[in-house]
mmCIF file of N, CA and C and ligand atoms in Angstrom:
data_model
loop_
_atom_site.group_PDB
_atom_site.id
_atom_site.type_symbol
_atom_site.label_atom_id
_atom_site.label_comp_id
_atom_site.label_asym_id
_atom_site.label_seq_id
_atom_site.Cartn_x
_atom_site.Cartn_y
_atom_site.Cartn_z
ATOM 1 N N MET A 1 -72.904 -115.843 -33.734
ATOM 2 C CA MET A 1 -72.150 -115.140 -32.709
ATOM 3 C C MET A 1 -71.631 -113.814 -33.252
ATOM 4 N N THR A 2 -71.917 -112.734 -32.561
ATOM 5 C CA THR A 2 -71.458 -111.421 -33.008
ATOM 6 C C THR A 2 -70.321 -110.917 -32.139
ATOM 7 N N THR A 3 -69.933 -111.707 -31.153
ATOM 8 C CA THR A 3 -68.877 -111.265 -30.251
ATOM 9 C C THR A 3 -67.649 -112.143 -30.440
ATOM 10 N N SER A 4 -66.472 -111.572 -30.181
ATOM 11 C CA SER A 4 -65.250 -112.354 -30.305
ATOM 12 C C SER A 4 -64.889 -113.003 -28.977
ATOM 13 N N GLN A 5 -65.662 -112.678 -27.934
ATOM 14 C CA GLN A 5 -65.364 -113.263 -26.628
ATOM 15 C C GLN A 5 -65.782 -114.734 -26.617
ATOM 16 N N PRO A 6 -65.061 -115.541 -25.855
ATOM 17 C CA PRO A 6 -65.480 -116.935 -25.760
ATOM 18 C C PRO A 6 -66.845 -117.032 -25.068
ATOM 19 N N ALA A 7 -67.608 -118.028 -25.458
ATOM 20 C CA ALA A 7 -68.929 -118.205 -24.848
ATOM 21 C C ALA A 7 -68.765 -118.424 -23.348
ATOM 22 N N ALA A 8 -69.584 -117.742 -22.593
ATOM 23 C CA ALA A 8 -69.541 -117.900 -21.142
ATOM 24 C C ALA A 8 -69.965 -119.315 -20.775
ATOM 25 N N LYS A 9 -69.158 -119.960 -19.966
ATOM 26 C CA LYS A 9 -69.500 -121.319 -19.547
ATOM 27 C C LYS A 9 -70.320 -121.257 -18.271
ATOM 28 N N GLY A 10 -71.199 -122.205 -18.134
ATOM 29 C CA GLY A 10 -71.961 -122.296 -16.904
ATOM 30 C C GLY A 10 -73.098 -121.299 -16.779
ATOM 31 N N LYS A 11 -73.444 -120.634 -17.870
ATOM 32 C CA LYS A 11 -74.606 -119.751 -17.837
ATOM 33 C C LYS A 11 -75.857 -120.600 -17.619
ATOM 34 N N ARG A 12 -76.796 -120.052 -16.874
ATOM 35 C CA ARG A 12 -78.017 -120.808 -16.618
ATOM 36 C C ARG A 12 -79.133 -120.373 -17.554
ATOM 37 N N VAL A 13 -79.818 -121.350 -18.087
ATOM 38 C CA VAL A 13 -80.991 -121.074 -18.917
ATOM 39 C C VAL A 13 -82.144 -121.938 -18.416
ATOM 40 N N ALA A 14 -83.340 -121.389 -18.484
ATOM 41 C CA ALA A 14 -84.523 -122.125 -18.029
ATOM 42 C C ALA A 14 -84.891 -123.187 -19.054
ATOM 43 N N ILE A 15 -85.391 -124.307 -18.586
ATOM 44 C CA ILE A 15 -85.780 -125.391 -19.479
ATOM 45 C C ILE A 15 -86.972 -124.979 -20.339
ATOM 46 N N ARG A 16 -87.741 -124.014 -19.845
ATOM 47 C CA ARG A 16 -88.878 -123.499 -20.608
ATOM 48 C C ARG A 16 -89.023 -122.014 -20.302
ATOM 49 N N GLN A 17 -89.319 -121.247 -21.297
ATOM 50 C CA GLN A 17 -89.483 -119.801 -21.118
ATOM 51 C C GLN A 17 -90.676 -119.494 -20.215
ATOM 52 N N ASP A 18 -90.554 -118.410 -19.464
ATOM 53 C CA ASP A 18 -91.654 -117.903 -18.634
ATOM 54 C C ASP A 18 -92.091 -118.869 -17.549
ATOM 55 N N LEU A 19 -91.194 -119.766 -17.168
ATOM 56 C CA LEU A 19 -91.545 -120.745 -16.149
ATOM 57 C C LEU A 19 -91.084 -120.302 -14.764
ATOM 58 N N PHE A 20 -89.937 -119.631 -14.713
ATOM 59 C CA PHE A 20 -89.316 -119.298 -13.429
ATOM 60 C C PHE A 20 -89.243 -117.791 -13.217
ATOM 61 N N THR A 21 -89.249 -117.393 -11.938
ATOM 62 C CA THR A 21 -88.860 -116.034 -11.605
ATOM 63 C C THR A 21 -87.363 -115.924 -11.857
ATOM 64 N N THR A 22 -86.913 -114.717 -12.113
ATOM 65 C CA THR A 22 -85.482 -114.506 -12.355
ATOM 66 C C THR A 22 -84.946 -113.498 -11.342
ATOM 67 N N PRO A 23 -83.636 -113.406 -11.149
ATOM 68 C CA PRO A 23 -82.587 -114.128 -11.876
ATOM 69 C C PRO A 23 -82.451 -115.589 -11.421
ATOM 70 N N LEU A 24 -81.644 -116.354 -12.180
ATOM 71 C CA LEU A 24 -81.444 -117.764 -11.859
ATOM 72 C C LEU A 24 -80.140 -117.987 -11.092
ATOM 73 N N ASP A 25 -79.554 -116.905 -10.558
ATOM 74 C CA ASP A 25 -78.258 -117.028 -9.858
ATOM 75 C C ASP A 25 -78.369 -117.909 -8.621
ATOM 76 N N ASP A 26 -79.339 -117.590 -7.780
ATOM 77 C CA ASP A 26 -79.542 -118.354 -6.545
ATOM 78 C C ASP A 26 -80.807 -119.193 -6.727
ATOM 79 N N LEU A 27 -80.607 -120.483 -6.999
ATOM 80 C CA LEU A 27 -81.767 -121.322 -7.337
ATOM 81 C C LEU A 27 -82.722 -121.491 -6.160
ATOM 82 N N ASN A 28 -82.222 -121.262 -4.930
ATOM 83 C CA ASN A 28 -83.112 -121.353 -3.774
ATOM 84 C C ASN A 28 -84.120 -120.207 -3.736
ATOM 85 N N ALA A 29 -83.821 -119.150 -4.490
ATOM 86 C CA ALA A 29 -84.695 -117.976 -4.496
ATOM 87 C C ALA A 29 -85.577 -117.925 -5.743
ATOM 88 N N VAL A 30 -85.552 -119.009 -6.525
ATOM 89 C CA VAL A 30 -86.328 -119.050 -7.760
ATOM 90 C C VAL A 30 -87.659 -119.749 -7.480
ATOM 91 N N HIS A 31 -88.724 -119.200 -8.050
ATOM 92 C CA HIS A 31 -90.058 -119.771 -7.871
ATOM 93 C C HIS A 31 -90.690 -120.020 -9.240
ATOM 94 N N LEU A 32 -91.759 -120.804 -9.241
ATOM 95 C CA LEU A 32 -92.500 -121.033 -10.480
ATOM 96 C C LEU A 32 -93.465 -119.881 -10.721
ATOM 97 N N LYS A 33 -93.605 -119.526 -11.992
ATOM 98 C CA LYS A 33 -94.546 -118.466 -12.355
ATOM 99 C C LYS A 33 -95.790 -119.061 -13.001
ATOM 100 N N GLY A 34 -96.872 -118.332 -12.857
ATOM 101 C CA GLY A 34 -98.112 -118.737 -13.485
ATOM 102 C C GLY A 34 -98.916 -117.531 -13.913
ATOM 103 N N THR A 35 -100.095 -117.811 -14.410
ATOM 104 C CA THR A 35 -101.000 -116.758 -14.852
ATOM 105 C C THR A 35 -102.385 -117.102 -14.328
ATOM 106 N N LYS A 36 -103.077 -116.074 -13.817
ATOM 107 C CA LYS A 36 -104.419 -116.288 -13.301
ATOM 108 C C LYS A 36 -105.409 -115.441 -14.095
ATOM 109 N N CYS A 37 -106.549 -116.024 -14.400
ATOM 110 C CA CYS A 37 -107.598 -115.313 -15.122
ATOM 111 C C CYS A 37 -108.333 -114.390 -14.152
ATOM 112 N N ASN A 38 -108.418 -113.114 -14.501
ATOM 113 C CA ASN A 38 -109.121 -112.154 -13.647
ATOM 114 C C ASN A 38 -110.634 -112.360 -13.664
ATOM 115 N N ASP A 39 -111.147 -113.056 -14.662
ATOM 116 C CA ASP A 39 -112.599 -113.223 -14.771
ATOM 117 C C ASP A 39 -113.103 -114.497 -14.109
ATOM 118 N N CYS A 40 -112.464 -115.629 -14.379
ATOM 119 C CA CYS A 40 -112.996 -116.883 -13.820
ATOM 120 C C CYS A 40 -112.075 -117.487 -12.758
ATOM 121 N N GLY A 41 -110.852 -116.952 -12.615
ATOM 122 C CA GLY A 41 -109.968 -117.449 -11.563
ATOM 123 C C GLY A 41 -109.140 -118.659 -11.942
ATOM 124 N N GLU A 42 -109.299 -119.158 -13.161
ATOM 125 C CA GLU A 42 -108.507 -120.315 -13.586
ATOM 126 C C GLU A 42 -107.014 -119.954 -13.549
ATOM 127 N N VAL A 43 -106.192 -120.934 -13.168
ATOM 128 C CA VAL A 43 -104.753 -120.717 -13.006
ATOM 129 C C VAL A 43 -104.000 -121.599 -13.999
ATOM 130 N N PHE A 44 -102.976 -121.034 -14.606
ATOM 131 C CA PHE A 44 -102.176 -121.747 -15.602
ATOM 132 C C PHE A 44 -100.706 -121.638 -15.246
ATOM 133 N N MET A 45 -99.924 -122.595 -15.717
ATOM 134 C CA MET A 45 -98.467 -122.511 -15.568
ATOM 135 C C MET A 45 -97.903 -121.561 -16.596
ATOM 136 N N GLY A 46 -96.839 -120.860 -16.221
ATOM 137 C CA GLY A 46 -96.145 -120.008 -17.173
ATOM 138 C C GLY A 46 -96.981 -118.813 -17.595
ATOM 139 N N HIS A 47 -96.574 -118.215 -18.700
ATOM 140 C CA HIS A 47 -97.231 -117.004 -19.201
ATOM 141 C C HIS A 47 -98.306 -117.392 -20.209
ATOM 142 N N VAL A 48 -99.529 -116.949 -19.950
ATOM 143 C CA VAL A 48 -100.662 -117.272 -20.813
ATOM 144 C C VAL A 48 -101.358 -115.956 -21.142
ATOM 145 N N ILE A 49 -101.724 -115.742 -22.400
ATOM 146 C CA ILE A 49 -102.320 -114.448 -22.769
ATOM 147 C C ILE A 49 -103.839 -114.481 -22.774
ATOM 148 N N SER A 50 -104.431 -115.668 -22.870
ATOM 149 C CA SER A 50 -105.884 -115.721 -22.764
ATOM 150 C C SER A 50 -106.275 -117.003 -22.053
ATOM 151 N N CYS A 51 -107.447 -116.969 -21.437
ATOM 152 C CA CYS A 51 -107.895 -118.067 -20.585
ATOM 153 C C CYS A 51 -108.479 -119.198 -21.419
ATOM 154 N N ALA A 52 -107.922 -120.398 -21.257
ATOM 155 C CA ALA A 52 -108.421 -121.562 -21.985
ATOM 156 C C ALA A 52 -109.760 -122.022 -21.412
ATOM 157 N N HIS A 53 -110.137 -121.504 -20.251
ATOM 158 C CA HIS A 53 -111.389 -121.911 -19.611
ATOM 159 C C HIS A 53 -112.552 -121.035 -20.040
ATOM 160 N N CYS A 54 -112.360 -119.706 -20.016
ATOM 161 C CA CYS A 54 -113.478 -118.799 -20.321
ATOM 162 C C CYS A 54 -113.212 -117.866 -21.500
ATOM 163 N N GLY A 55 -111.997 -117.878 -22.026
ATOM 164 C CA GLY A 55 -111.691 -117.053 -23.192
ATOM 165 C C GLY A 55 -111.283 -115.626 -22.873
ATOM 166 N N SER A 56 -111.317 -115.249 -21.601
ATOM 167 C CA SER A 56 -110.950 -113.886 -21.211
ATOM 168 C C SER A 56 -109.499 -113.590 -21.580
ATOM 169 N N GLU A 57 -109.243 -112.331 -21.883
ATOM 170 C CA GLU A 57 -107.865 -111.900 -22.083
ATOM 171 C C GLU A 57 -107.396 -111.025 -20.939
ATOM 172 N N SER A 58 -108.170 -110.989 -19.861
ATOM 173 C CA SER A 58 -107.789 -110.253 -18.661
ATOM 174 C C SER A 58 -107.061 -111.221 -17.727
ATOM 175 N N MET A 59 -105.732 -111.227 -17.852
ATOM 176 C CA MET A 59 -104.923 -112.194 -17.124
ATOM 177 C C MET A 59 -103.874 -111.455 -16.301
ATOM 178 N N LYS A 60 -103.481 -112.061 -15.190
ATOM 179 C CA LYS A 60 -102.389 -111.461 -14.411
ATOM 180 C C LYS A 60 -101.352 -112.515 -14.049
ATOM 181 N N GLY A 61 -100.102 -112.081 -14.050
ATOM 182 C CA GLY A 61 -99.012 -112.968 -13.684
ATOM 183 C C GLY A 61 -98.987 -113.190 -12.177
ATOM 184 N N ILE A 62 -98.744 -114.400 -11.751
ATOM 185 C CA ILE A 62 -98.633 -114.711 -10.325
ATOM 186 C C ILE A 62 -97.377 -115.555 -10.105
ATOM 187 N N VAL A 63 -96.950 -115.614 -8.848
ATOM 188 C CA VAL A 63 -95.836 -116.477 -8.464
ATOM 189 C C VAL A 63 -96.415 -117.571 -7.588
ATOM 190 N N PHE A 64 -96.130 -118.813 -7.937
ATOM 191 C CA PHE A 64 -96.704 -119.922 -7.192
ATOM 192 C C PHE A 64 -96.022 -120.111 -5.844
ATOM 193 N N ASN A 65 -96.801 -120.592 -4.901
ATOM 194 C CA ASN A 65 -96.288 -121.035 -3.614
ATOM 195 C C ASN A 65 -95.307 -122.186 -3.846
ATOM 196 N N ASP A 66 -94.241 -122.242 -3.065
ATOM 197 C CA ASP A 66 -93.268 -123.333 -3.203
ATOM 198 C C ASP A 66 -93.744 -124.635 -2.565
ATOM 199 N N GLN A 67 -94.773 -124.549 -1.747
ATOM 200 C CA GLN A 67 -95.259 -125.729 -1.030
ATOM 201 C C GLN A 67 -96.410 -126.366 -1.803
ATOM 202 N N GLY A 68 -96.500 -127.684 -1.731
ATOM 203 C CA GLY A 68 -97.615 -128.378 -2.353
ATOM 204 C C GLY A 68 -97.833 -129.706 -1.667
ATOM 205 N N THR A 69 -98.808 -130.450 -2.163
ATOM 206 C CA THR A 69 -99.023 -131.805 -1.646
ATOM 207 C C THR A 69 -99.160 -132.756 -2.831
ATOM 208 N N LEU A 70 -98.843 -133.997 -2.574
ATOM 209 C CA LEU A 70 -98.906 -135.005 -3.635
ATOM 210 C C LEU A 70 -100.356 -135.445 -3.797
ATOM 211 N N TYR A 71 -100.968 -135.033 -4.908
ATOM 212 C CA TYR A 71 -102.380 -135.339 -5.162
ATOM 213 C C TYR A 71 -102.524 -136.789 -5.602
ATOM 214 N N THR A 72 -101.684 -137.192 -6.537
ATOM 215 C CA THR A 72 -101.582 -138.592 -6.929
ATOM 216 C C THR A 72 -100.248 -138.758 -7.643
ATOM 217 N N TYR A 73 -99.882 -139.984 -7.981
ATOM 218 C CA TYR A 73 -98.570 -140.192 -8.586
ATOM 219 C C TYR A 73 -98.525 -141.534 -9.289
ATOM 220 N N SER A 74 -97.507 -141.699 -10.101
ATOM 221 C CA SER A 74 -97.158 -143.026 -10.583
ATOM 222 C C SER A 74 -95.648 -143.157 -10.497
ATOM 223 N N VAL A 75 -95.194 -144.386 -10.530
ATOM 224 C CA VAL A 75 -93.762 -144.650 -10.452
ATOM 225 C C VAL A 75 -93.264 -144.997 -11.850
ATOM 226 N N ILE A 76 -92.285 -144.232 -12.307
ATOM 227 C CA ILE A 76 -91.696 -144.469 -13.624
ATOM 228 C C ILE A 76 -90.606 -145.525 -13.439
ATOM 229 N N GLN A 77 -90.851 -146.704 -14.016
ATOM 230 C CA GLN A 77 -89.958 -147.845 -13.795
ATOM 231 C C GLN A 77 -88.926 -148.025 -14.899
ATOM 232 N N TYR A 78 -89.192 -147.408 -16.067
ATOM 233 C CA TYR A 78 -88.294 -147.600 -17.210
ATOM 234 C C TYR A 78 -87.946 -146.246 -17.810
ATOM 235 N N VAL A 79 -86.856 -146.194 -18.544
ATOM 236 C CA VAL A 79 -86.428 -144.952 -19.176
ATOM 237 C C VAL A 79 -87.557 -144.427 -20.073
ATOM 238 N N PRO A 80 -88.015 -143.199 -19.830
ATOM 239 C CA PRO A 80 -89.058 -142.643 -20.690
ATOM 240 C C PRO A 80 -88.565 -142.533 -22.129
ATOM 241 N N PRO A 81 -89.468 -142.668 -23.110
ATOM 242 C CA PRO A 81 -89.068 -142.532 -24.511
ATOM 243 C C PRO A 81 -88.718 -141.076 -24.818
ATOM 244 N N GLY A 82 -88.056 -140.871 -25.943
ATOM 245 C CA GLY A 82 -87.730 -139.508 -26.351
ATOM 246 C C GLY A 82 -86.425 -139.049 -25.745
ATOM 247 N N ASP A 83 -86.323 -137.758 -25.547
ATOM 248 C CA ASP A 83 -85.059 -137.127 -25.187
ATOM 249 C C ASP A 83 -84.921 -137.025 -23.671
ATOM 250 N N TYR A 84 -84.966 -138.133 -22.995
ATOM 251 C CA TYR A 84 -84.906 -138.143 -21.532
ATOM 252 C C TYR A 84 -83.510 -137.737 -21.061
ATOM 253 N N LYS A 85 -83.462 -136.738 -20.165
ATOM 254 C CA LYS A 85 -82.179 -136.186 -19.727
ATOM 255 C C LYS A 85 -81.739 -136.681 -18.352
ATOM 256 N N GLY A 86 -82.576 -137.444 -17.700
ATOM 257 C CA GLY A 86 -82.219 -137.941 -16.376
ATOM 258 C C GLY A 86 -81.232 -139.086 -16.474
ATOM 259 N N PRO A 87 -80.863 -139.659 -15.341
ATOM 260 C CA PRO A 87 -79.913 -140.775 -15.360
ATOM 261 C C PRO A 87 -80.484 -141.987 -16.105
ATOM 262 N N LYS A 88 -79.681 -142.546 -17.013
ATOM 263 C CA LYS A 88 -80.158 -143.667 -17.834
ATOM 264 C C LYS A 88 -79.385 -144.955 -17.566
ATOM 265 N N ASP A 89 -78.151 -144.807 -17.135
ATOM 266 C CA ASP A 89 -77.286 -145.981 -17.062
ATOM 267 C C ASP A 89 -76.518 -145.984 -15.751
ATOM 268 N N PRO A 90 -77.063 -146.460 -14.647
ATOM 269 C CA PRO A 90 -78.365 -147.147 -14.638
ATOM 270 C C PRO A 90 -79.504 -146.147 -14.497
ATOM 271 N N PHE A 91 -80.643 -146.528 -14.999
ATOM 272 C CA PHE A 91 -81.855 -145.744 -14.808
ATOM 273 C C PHE A 91 -82.321 -145.904 -13.367
ATOM 274 N N ILE A 92 -82.749 -144.794 -12.780
ATOM 275 C CA ILE A 92 -83.239 -144.836 -11.404
ATOM 276 C C ILE A 92 -84.747 -144.578 -11.427
ATOM 277 N N PRO A 93 -85.562 -145.584 -11.065
ATOM 278 C CA PRO A 93 -87.019 -145.354 -11.043
ATOM 279 C C PRO A 93 -87.355 -144.147 -10.159
ATOM 280 N N PHE A 94 -88.346 -143.394 -10.559
ATOM 281 C CA PHE A 94 -88.697 -142.197 -9.789
ATOM 282 C C PHE A 94 -90.209 -141.997 -9.773
ATOM 283 N N VAL A 95 -90.613 -141.144 -8.862
ATOM 284 C CA VAL A 95 -92.029 -140.815 -8.706
ATOM 285 C C VAL A 95 -92.359 -139.645 -9.634
ATOM 286 N N GLU A 96 -93.371 -139.814 -10.469
ATOM 287 C CA GLU A 96 -93.910 -138.702 -11.253
ATOM 288 C C GLU A 96 -95.210 -138.309 -10.570
ATOM 289 N N GLY A 97 -95.243 -137.095 -10.064
ATOM 290 C CA GLY A 97 -96.372 -136.691 -9.237
ATOM 291 C C GLY A 97 -97.304 -135.721 -9.928
ATOM 292 N N LEU A 98 -98.531 -135.717 -9.447
ATOM 293 C CA LEU A 98 -99.453 -134.627 -9.737
ATOM 294 C C LEU A 98 -99.514 -133.839 -8.435
ATOM 295 N N VAL A 99 -98.882 -132.671 -8.455
ATOM 296 C CA VAL A 99 -98.650 -131.907 -7.229
ATOM 297 C C VAL A 99 -99.684 -130.788 -7.141
ATOM 298 N N GLU A 100 -100.426 -130.784 -6.036
ATOM 299 C CA GLU A 100 -101.450 -129.759 -5.843
ATOM 300 C C GLU A 100 -100.866 -128.581 -5.086
ATOM 301 N N LEU A 101 -100.962 -127.397 -5.690
ATOM 302 C CA LEU A 101 -100.476 -126.186 -5.047
ATOM 303 C C LEU A 101 -101.655 -125.419 -4.442
ATOM 304 N N PRO A 102 -101.390 -124.632 -3.387
ATOM 305 C CA PRO A 102 -102.472 -123.842 -2.790
ATOM 306 C C PRO A 102 -102.985 -122.750 -3.723
ATOM 307 N N ASP A 103 -102.292 -122.528 -4.842
ATOM 308 C CA ASP A 103 -102.678 -121.483 -5.786
ATOM 309 C C ASP A 103 -103.827 -121.910 -6.703
ATOM 310 N N GLY A 104 -104.294 -123.150 -6.551
ATOM 311 C CA GLY A 104 -105.420 -123.578 -7.370
ATOM 312 C C GLY A 104 -105.017 -124.256 -8.654
ATOM 313 N N ILE A 105 -103.893 -124.950 -8.632
ATOM 314 C CA ILE A 105 -103.429 -125.653 -9.826
ATOM 315 C C ILE A 105 -102.756 -126.943 -9.390
ATOM 316 N N ARG A 106 -102.828 -127.952 -10.258
ATOM 317 C CA ARG A 106 -102.080 -129.197 -10.057
ATOM 318 C C ARG A 106 -101.072 -129.299 -11.191
ATOM 319 N N ILE A 107 -99.838 -129.616 -10.827
ATOM 320 C CA ILE A 107 -98.713 -129.627 -11.759
ATOM 321 C C ILE A 107 -98.127 -131.031 -11.831
ATOM 322 N N VAL A 108 -97.902 -131.513 -13.030
ATOM 323 C CA VAL A 108 -97.203 -132.784 -13.218
ATOM 324 C C VAL A 108 -95.708 -132.508 -13.106
ATOM 325 N N ALA A 109 -95.046 -133.213 -12.199
ATOM 326 C CA ALA A 109 -93.618 -132.982 -11.987
ATOM 327 C C ALA A 109 -93.007 -134.198 -11.312
ATOM 328 N N PRO A 110 -91.713 -134.431 -11.567
ATOM 329 C CA PRO A 110 -91.048 -135.500 -10.830
ATOM 330 C C PRO A 110 -90.950 -135.148 -9.348
ATOM 331 N N VAL A 111 -91.086 -136.161 -8.516
ATOM 332 C CA VAL A 111 -90.873 -136.001 -7.069
ATOM 333 C C VAL A 111 -89.582 -136.750 -6.763
ATOM 334 N N LEU A 112 -88.501 -135.988 -6.565
ATOM 335 C CA LEU A 112 -87.187 -136.603 -6.385
ATOM 336 C C LEU A 112 -86.817 -136.641 -4.904
ATOM 337 N N ASP A 113 -85.668 -137.224 -4.620
ATOM 338 C CA ASP A 113 -85.246 -137.450 -3.226
ATOM 339 C C ASP A 113 -86.326 -138.190 -2.458
ATOM 340 N N CYS A 114 -87.042 -139.057 -3.152
ATOM 341 C CA CYS A 114 -88.160 -139.771 -2.543
ATOM 342 C C CYS A 114 -88.164 -141.191 -3.100
ATOM 343 N N ASP A 115 -87.816 -142.169 -2.255
ATOM 344 C CA ASP A 115 -87.920 -143.564 -2.674
ATOM 345 C C ASP A 115 -89.376 -143.843 -3.036
ATOM 346 N N PRO A 116 -89.625 -144.416 -4.231
ATOM 347 C CA PRO A 116 -91.019 -144.663 -4.621
ATOM 348 C C PRO A 116 -91.815 -145.436 -3.553
ATOM 349 N N LYS A 117 -91.131 -146.261 -2.776
ATOM 350 C CA LYS A 117 -91.837 -147.014 -1.727
ATOM 351 C C LYS A 117 -92.383 -146.095 -0.640
ATOM 352 N N ASN A 118 -91.781 -144.890 -0.524
ATOM 353 C CA ASN A 118 -92.191 -143.961 0.536
ATOM 354 C C ASN A 118 -93.185 -142.899 0.069
ATOM 355 N N ALA A 119 -93.536 -142.919 -1.213
ATOM 356 C CA ALA A 119 -94.472 -141.910 -1.720
ATOM 357 C C ALA A 119 -95.857 -142.169 -1.136
ATOM 358 N N ARG A 120 -96.517 -141.103 -0.702
ATOM 359 C CA ARG A 120 -97.857 -141.202 -0.134
ATOM 360 C C ARG A 120 -98.705 -140.049 -0.646
ATOM 361 N N ILE A 121 -99.926 -140.365 -1.018
ATOM 362 C CA ILE A 121 -100.861 -139.305 -1.400
ATOM 363 C C ILE A 121 -101.019 -138.345 -0.227
ATOM 364 N N ASN A 122 -101.060 -137.061 -0.545
ATOM 365 C CA ASN A 122 -101.170 -135.963 0.438
ATOM 366 C C ASN A 122 -99.868 -135.629 1.162
ATOM 367 N N MET A 123 -98.779 -136.307 0.834
ATOM 368 C CA MET A 123 -97.526 -135.953 1.521
ATOM 369 C C MET A 123 -97.124 -134.524 1.144
ATOM 370 N N PRO A 124 -96.624 -133.765 2.127
ATOM 371 C CA PRO A 124 -96.197 -132.397 1.836
ATOM 372 C C PRO A 124 -94.914 -132.378 1.003
ATOM 373 N N LEU A 125 -94.901 -131.483 0.031
ATOM 374 C CA LEU A 125 -93.767 -131.368 -0.886
ATOM 375 C C LEU A 125 -93.337 -129.918 -0.964
ATOM 376 N N LYS A 126 -92.104 -129.735 -1.394
ATOM 377 C CA LYS A 126 -91.657 -128.372 -1.675
ATOM 378 C C LYS A 126 -90.902 -128.343 -2.993
ATOM 379 N N LEU A 127 -90.971 -127.180 -3.603
ATOM 380 C CA LEU A 127 -90.319 -126.968 -4.896
ATOM 381 C C LEU A 127 -88.806 -127.066 -4.764
ATOM 382 N N LYS A 128 -88.174 -127.684 -5.757
ATOM 383 C CA LYS A 128 -86.718 -127.661 -5.862
ATOM 384 C C LYS A 128 -86.371 -127.290 -7.297
ATOM 385 N N VAL A 129 -85.605 -126.217 -7.445
ATOM 386 C CA VAL A 129 -85.141 -125.764 -8.760
ATOM 387 C C VAL A 129 -83.668 -126.121 -8.839
ATOM 388 N N TYR A 130 -83.260 -126.783 -9.929
ATOM 389 C CA TYR A 130 -81.904 -127.318 -9.956
ATOM 390 C C TYR A 130 -81.332 -127.331 -11.371
ATOM 391 N N ASP A 131 -79.991 -127.424 -11.436
ATOM 392 C CA ASP A 131 -79.303 -127.586 -12.721
ATOM 393 C C ASP A 131 -79.512 -129.028 -13.175
ATOM 394 N N PHE A 132 -80.223 -129.201 -14.274
ATOM 395 C CA PHE A 132 -80.627 -130.540 -14.692
ATOM 396 C C PHE A 132 -79.601 -131.176 -15.629
ATOM 397 N N PHE A 133 -79.184 -130.451 -16.651
ATOM 398 C CA PHE A 133 -78.186 -130.987 -17.583
ATOM 399 C C PHE A 133 -77.503 -129.822 -18.292
ATOM 400 N N LYS A 134 -76.420 -130.105 -18.998
ATOM 401 C CA LYS A 134 -75.734 -129.088 -19.794
ATOM 402 C C LYS A 134 -76.168 -129.221 -21.243
ATOM 403 N N ASP A 135 -76.497 -128.092 -21.852
ATOM 404 C CA ASP A 135 -76.860 -128.133 -23.268
ATOM 405 C C ASP A 135 -75.600 -128.096 -24.128
ATOM 406 N N GLU A 136 -75.794 -128.069 -25.446
ATOM 407 C CA GLU A 136 -74.660 -128.151 -26.379
ATOM 408 C C GLU A 136 -73.705 -126.967 -26.222
ATOM 409 N N GLU A 137 -74.230 -125.843 -25.731
ATOM 410 C CA GLU A 137 -73.380 -124.654 -25.567
ATOM 411 C C GLU A 137 -72.721 -124.581 -24.198
ATOM 412 N N GLY A 138 -72.923 -125.605 -23.385
ATOM 413 C CA GLY A 138 -72.316 -125.616 -22.061
ATOM 414 C C GLY A 138 -73.124 -124.888 -21.005
ATOM 415 N N ASN A 139 -74.340 -124.473 -21.355
ATOM 416 C CA ASN A 139 -75.204 -123.817 -20.371
ATOM 417 C C ASN A 139 -75.803 -124.857 -19.431
ATOM 418 N N ASP A 140 -75.995 -124.440 -18.197
ATOM 419 C CA ASP A 140 -76.732 -125.283 -17.270
ATOM 420 C C ASP A 140 -78.222 -125.048 -17.488
ATOM 421 N N VAL A 141 -78.915 -126.110 -17.856
ATOM 422 C CA VAL A 141 -80.352 -125.989 -18.088
ATOM 423 C C VAL A 141 -81.070 -126.240 -16.767
ATOM 424 N N VAL A 142 -81.843 -125.250 -16.347
ATOM 425 C CA VAL A 142 -82.503 -125.277 -15.038
ATOM 426 C C VAL A 142 -83.898 -125.877 -15.174
ATOM 427 N N ALA A 143 -84.167 -126.855 -14.334
ATOM 428 C CA ALA A 143 -85.469 -127.504 -14.327
ATOM 429 C C ALA A 143 -86.007 -127.475 -12.894
ATOM 430 N N PHE A 144 -87.177 -128.038 -12.700
ATOM 431 C CA PHE A 144 -87.739 -128.091 -11.353
ATOM 432 C C PHE A 144 -88.313 -129.466 -11.070
ATOM 433 N N CYS A 145 -88.393 -129.742 -9.798
ATOM 434 C CA CYS A 145 -89.062 -130.945 -9.346
ATOM 435 C C CYS A 145 -89.639 -130.604 -7.981
ATOM 436 N N TYR A 146 -90.221 -131.597 -7.336
ATOM 437 C CA TYR A 146 -90.635 -131.442 -5.950
ATOM 438 C C TYR A 146 -89.903 -132.489 -5.119
ATOM 439 N N VAL A 147 -89.692 -132.150 -3.871
ATOM 440 C CA VAL A 147 -89.045 -133.074 -2.940
ATOM 441 C C VAL A 147 -89.890 -133.097 -1.668
ATOM 442 N N PRO A 148 -89.771 -134.169 -0.862
ATOM 443 C CA PRO A 148 -90.521 -134.191 0.396
ATOM 444 C C PRO A 148 -90.177 -132.970 1.243
ATOM 445 N N ALA A 149 -91.195 -132.354 1.824
ATOM 446 C CA ALA A 149 -90.974 -131.126 2.618
ATOM 447 C C ALA A 149 -90.462 -131.495 4.008
HETATM 448 ZN ZN1 ZN B 1 -111.075 -117.419 -17.339
#
């Protein structure tokens, strides 16, 4: 720390760099970012400097559509191993979806606000960007999921 001011509380930080459009002030106005290959059209999440499909370095940044559909899914019944930040006690089973976006990519993401019994392949979904947990510095860590549209 090079400043004598107290650390700002409640600052928002993205769970992963280059994932979201900024600023993060109004989470309803935040979208997912991706990269598209100018040569073969392959689409990737976040910022990518070369295409894993064709090797091209001609890439452009894109903003993903907020709408998607549930391509397939599984229901997570037990606390995932590792550093799981969701509710643990009690753990709430949730839908982990493979969400198909019109941008030509499928994204693995939790589908929240959705009882697993009600999950259906092809159901319309929309992006939700939210404060997921507080880190050690008191920042709100921003994550994303999908919810029924
Ligand atoms: Zn390519």
